[in-house]
Short mmCIF file of C-alpha atoms in Angstrom, two decimals:
data_model
loop_
_atom_site.label_atom_id
_atom_site.label_comp_id
_atom_site.label_asym_id
_atom_site.label_seq_id
_atom_site.Cartn_x
_atom_site.Cartn_y
_atom_site.Cartn_z
CA MET U 1 -15.37 -21.78 -3.58
CA LYS U 2 -17.05 -19.70 -0.48
CA LYS U 3 -18.93 -16.63 -0.95
CA ARG U 4 -17.47 -13.25 -0.24
CA LEU U 5 -19.17 -10.18 0.92
CA HIS U 6 -17.36 -7.79 -1.32
CA ARG U 7 -16.13 -3.89 0.33
CA GLN U 8 -13.64 -2.68 -2.22
CA ASP U 9 -15.39 0.50 -2.25
CA TYR U 10 -16.23 0.56 1.18
CA ASP U 11 -14.15 2.65 3.89
CA LYS U 12 -16.34 0.91 6.89
CA LEU U 13 -18.33 -2.67 7.19
CA TYR U 14 -21.23 -3.10 9.83
CA LEU U 15 -22.53 -6.76 10.53
CA ILE U 16 -24.79 -6.75 13.02
CA PHE U 17 -26.72 -9.52 14.24
CA THR U 18 -30.05 -9.43 16.15
CA GLU U 19 -31.41 -11.55 18.57
CA GLY U 20 -34.79 -10.50 17.64
CA THR U 21 -35.80 -10.90 13.69
CA LYS U 22 -38.40 -7.87 13.69
CA THR U 23 -37.83 -4.95 16.35
CA GLU U 24 -34.10 -4.69 16.22
CA PRO U 25 -33.79 -4.80 12.64
CA TYR U 26 -36.49 -2.58 12.10
CA TYR U 27 -34.59 0.18 13.93
CA PHE U 28 -30.97 -0.65 12.69
CA GLU U 29 -32.78 -0.68 9.45
CA GLY U 30 -33.59 3.18 9.59
CA PHE U 31 -29.77 3.73 10.19
CA LYS U 32 -28.81 2.08 7.54
CA LYS U 33 -31.31 3.75 5.31
CA ALA U 34 -30.37 7.01 6.60
CA ILE U 35 -26.19 6.28 6.65
CA GLU U 36 -26.63 5.23 3.17
CA LYS U 37 -28.02 8.23 1.82
CA ASN U 38 -25.75 10.59 3.34
CA THR U 39 -22.56 8.04 2.03
CA LYS U 40 -21.21 5.68 -0.47
CA LYS U 41 -18.16 4.86 2.23
CA VAL U 42 -20.09 3.10 4.69
CA LEU U 43 -21.72 -0.37 4.23
CA ILE U 44 -24.28 -1.66 7.22
CA GLU U 45 -25.66 -5.31 6.69
CA ILE U 46 -28.42 -6.43 9.51
CA VAL U 47 -29.18 -9.94 9.95
CA GLY U 48 -32.37 -10.82 12.31
CA VAL U 49 -30.85 -14.57 13.22
CA GLY U 50 -34.09 -15.25 15.88
CA LYS U 51 -31.27 -16.57 18.11
CA ALA U 52 -29.88 -15.24 21.54
CA THR U 53 -26.64 -15.31 23.64
CA THR U 54 -24.52 -18.43 22.82
CA LYS U 55 -26.58 -19.47 19.48
CA LEU U 56 -26.03 -15.97 18.38
CA LEU U 57 -22.77 -16.19 18.44
CA GLU U 58 -22.02 -19.44 16.81
CA PHE U 59 -24.58 -17.83 14.08
CA ALA U 60 -22.15 -15.17 13.63
CA ASP U 61 -19.48 -17.53 13.20
CA GLU U 62 -20.90 -19.54 10.82
CA PHE U 63 -21.97 -16.33 8.50
CA ILE U 64 -18.57 -14.92 8.72
CA GLU U 65 -16.88 -17.82 7.65
CA GLU U 66 -19.20 -18.72 4.75
CA PHE U 67 -19.14 -15.39 3.59
CA ALA U 68 -15.37 -14.47 4.50
CA ILE U 69 -15.67 -11.69 6.13
CA GLU U 70 -12.82 -9.51 7.08
CA ASN U 71 -12.26 -6.15 8.19
CA ALA U 72 -15.88 -5.74 9.61
CA GLU U 73 -17.10 -4.44 12.76
CA ILE U 74 -19.35 -7.31 13.98
CA TRP U 75 -21.96 -6.45 16.14
CA LEU U 76 -24.25 -9.07 18.40
CA VAL U 77 -27.49 -7.27 19.66
CA THR U 78 -29.03 -9.36 22.62
CA ASP U 79 -31.17 -9.54 25.70
CA LYS U 80 -30.83 -10.94 29.15
CA ASP U 81 -34.59 -11.94 29.72
CA ASP U 82 -34.95 -15.46 30.89
CA PHE U 83 -31.90 -16.86 29.23
CA GLN U 84 -29.25 -18.51 31.64
CA ASP U 85 -26.86 -15.87 33.15
CA THR U 86 -23.61 -18.21 31.87
CA HIS U 87 -24.83 -18.35 28.62
CA PHE U 88 -25.56 -13.83 28.62
CA ASN U 89 -22.40 -13.25 30.61
CA LYS U 90 -20.12 -15.83 28.20
CA LEU U 91 -21.68 -13.53 24.80
CA VAL U 92 -20.64 -10.65 26.03
CA SER U 93 -16.91 -11.73 27.43
CA GLU U 94 -16.24 -13.43 24.63
CA CYS U 95 -16.88 -10.26 22.52
CA GLU U 96 -14.48 -8.53 24.82
CA LYS U 97 -11.57 -11.52 24.40
CA ARG U 98 -12.04 -11.51 20.38
CA ASP U 99 -11.92 -7.13 20.32
CA LYS U 100 -8.46 -7.49 22.15
CA ARG U 101 -7.10 -10.46 19.79
CA LYS U 102 -4.69 -9.15 17.35
CA ASP U 103 -5.03 -12.10 15.11
CA LEU U 104 -7.96 -11.83 13.96
CA ASN U 105 -9.26 -9.92 11.14
CA ASN U 106 -12.80 -8.68 12.31
CA TRP U 107 -13.48 -6.67 15.50
CA TRP U 108 -16.34 -8.11 17.75
CA HIS U 109 -18.31 -6.17 20.37
CA ALA U 110 -21.65 -7.00 22.33
CA ALA U 111 -24.64 -4.50 22.27
CA TRP U 112 -26.69 -6.30 25.20
CA SER U 113 -29.61 -5.54 27.38
CA ASN U 114 -30.90 -6.18 30.78
CA GLU U 115 -33.39 -7.13 30.66
CA CYS U 116 -34.49 -6.02 27.08
CA PHE U 117 -34.11 -3.90 23.82
CA GLU U 118 -36.93 -1.47 24.78
CA LEU U 119 -34.99 -0.43 27.72
CA TRP U 120 -33.17 1.28 25.18
CA PHE U 121 -35.96 3.16 23.84
CA ILE U 122 -37.63 4.38 27.31
CA LEU U 123 -34.45 5.74 27.91
CA HIS U 124 -35.62 8.30 24.69
CA PHE U 125 -37.83 9.77 27.14
CA SER U 126 -37.18 9.32 30.67
CA PHE U 127 -34.24 7.89 33.37
CA TYR U 128 -35.44 4.81 34.09
CA GLN U 129 -33.40 2.43 36.44
CA ALA U 130 -35.86 0.42 38.24
CA ALA U 131 -35.69 -3.07 37.02
CA ALA U 132 -38.86 -4.09 35.01
CA THR U 133 -39.93 -6.84 32.75
CA ARG U 134 -40.46 -6.70 28.87
CA ASN U 135 -44.31 -6.29 29.10
CA GLU U 136 -43.72 -3.21 32.02
CA TYR U 137 -41.24 -1.66 29.35
CA TYR U 138 -44.28 -2.07 26.47
CA ARG U 139 -46.82 -0.16 28.90
CA MET U 140 -44.20 2.61 29.60
CA LEU U 141 -43.86 3.20 26.07
CA LYS U 142 -47.02 2.94 25.05
CA ALA U 143 -48.07 5.27 27.81
CA GLN U 144 -45.77 7.60 26.58
CA PHE U 145 -46.16 7.57 22.87
CA GLN U 146 -50.03 8.55 24.20
CA LYS U 147 -48.58 12.04 25.85
CA LEU U 148 -46.81 12.76 22.41
CA GLY U 149 -49.94 12.60 20.67
CA SER U 150 -48.55 9.65 18.57
CA LYS U 151 -49.75 6.65 17.52
CA THR U 152 -49.43 4.13 20.23
CA TYR U 153 -45.98 2.39 20.56
CA VAL U 154 -46.70 -1.42 18.38
CA LYS U 155 -43.97 -4.16 19.19
CA ASN U 156 -42.18 -4.43 15.30
CA ASP U 157 -42.76 -1.21 13.99
CA PRO U 158 -41.11 -0.76 10.91
CA GLU U 159 -41.18 3.16 11.78
CA ILE U 160 -39.39 3.00 14.81
CA PHE U 161 -36.13 4.65 14.28
CA ASN U 162 -38.04 7.52 12.74
CA ILE U 163 -40.54 7.84 15.83
CA LEU U 164 -37.98 7.91 18.61
CA SER U 165 -35.14 10.36 16.04
CA THR U 166 -37.77 12.68 15.93
CA LYS U 167 -40.26 12.20 18.78
CA GLY U 168 -37.63 11.04 21.24
CA ASN U 169 -34.56 12.52 22.77
CA PRO U 170 -31.43 10.44 21.39
CA GLN U 171 -29.02 12.57 23.00
CA LEU U 172 -30.83 12.19 26.38
CA ALA U 173 -31.03 8.08 25.83
CA ILE U 174 -27.43 8.18 25.21
CA HIS U 175 -26.78 9.99 28.48
CA TYR U 176 -28.92 8.10 29.88
CA ALA U 177 -28.18 4.86 29.21
CA LYS U 178 -23.89 5.62 29.95
CA LYS U 179 -25.52 6.98 33.28
CA LEU U 180 -26.61 3.66 34.05
CA TYR U 181 -23.70 1.77 32.66
CA GLU U 182 -21.67 3.80 34.80
CA GLU U 183 -23.68 3.26 37.90
CA LYS U 184 -23.45 -0.98 37.04
CA LYS U 185 -19.67 -0.31 36.59
CA GLY U 186 -18.13 -4.01 38.35
CA GLN U 187 -21.34 -6.27 38.18
CA ILE U 188 -20.97 -9.60 35.12
CA PRO U 189 -24.05 -7.91 32.65
CA SER U 190 -26.94 -10.76 33.75
CA SER U 191 -26.50 -8.84 37.24
CA ALA U 192 -26.61 -5.11 35.86
CA LYS U 193 -30.32 -4.60 35.49
CA PRO U 194 -31.49 -2.72 34.48
CA CYS U 195 -28.64 -1.30 31.49
CA THR U 196 -27.74 -1.53 28.34
CA THR U 197 -24.78 -1.01 25.80
CA VAL U 198 -26.95 -0.20 23.12
CA PHE U 199 -25.55 3.59 23.24
CA LYS U 200 -22.09 2.40 21.72
CA LEU U 201 -23.42 1.02 18.67
CA VAL U 202 -25.68 4.19 18.25
CA GLU U 203 -22.65 6.61 18.98
CA GLU U 204 -20.84 4.39 16.38
CA LEU U 205 -23.60 4.54 14.02
CA ALA U 206 -24.63 8.26 14.43
CA ARG U 207 -21.78 9.40 13.13
CA TYR U 208 -22.14 8.42 9.56
CA LEU U 209 -25.63 10.13 9.70
CA PRO U 210 -26.43 13.25 7.63
CA LYS U 211 -25.44 16.53 9.26
CA ASP U 212 -29.43 17.44 10.22
CA LEU U 213 -30.22 14.25 11.64
CA GLN U 214 -26.83 13.46 13.45
CA GLU U 215 -27.60 16.79 15.45
CA ARG U 216 -30.08 14.67 17.43
CA TYR U 217 -27.60 12.43 18.88
CA TYR U 218 -24.96 14.45 19.54
CA ARG U 219 -24.20 17.93 21.64
#
């Protein structure tokens, strides 16, 4: 008999599969903790997979089958990095195709970043539209954290959600990410650099945050 992830007592179920095993899970765990203190009607499960693009999709498929997941919002969080363009684009297009199908029991979304997830962090402080490497984003974040008088940016920081929510400007990050996304409209994801659609997932989750924290995300 298959295992089943029960959700009888929940109005919404979010399953977030991340390429990374620490940075992205730590960030979204911050949402999970804040939301679950605020409402018992939303269940958020985060799985740090350690696989990217099409391998991430395959893992999600296997997980959903094993646990007999139904009526869930499925989000795949992945970066372009140095992965093949075709694999990166395929994950995004496959999620879009699945989300339009009426015969599937879940809703599929990709929260992708080109080049990397750290672009989303940068946008909490300033608009940035030049292509950069992951290491360059790290340097920018370290410099920004020093300006704030905060501890330096450390990759895989368990407190990253709290830092960005209080020291950064989530409203600005959403606005800037949307601006980048509009500028790259019509381009395939692998060519849209820099760009991130993490804002789509963040907007979804922010609806369930406690009011005082929610105001940091919505005007």
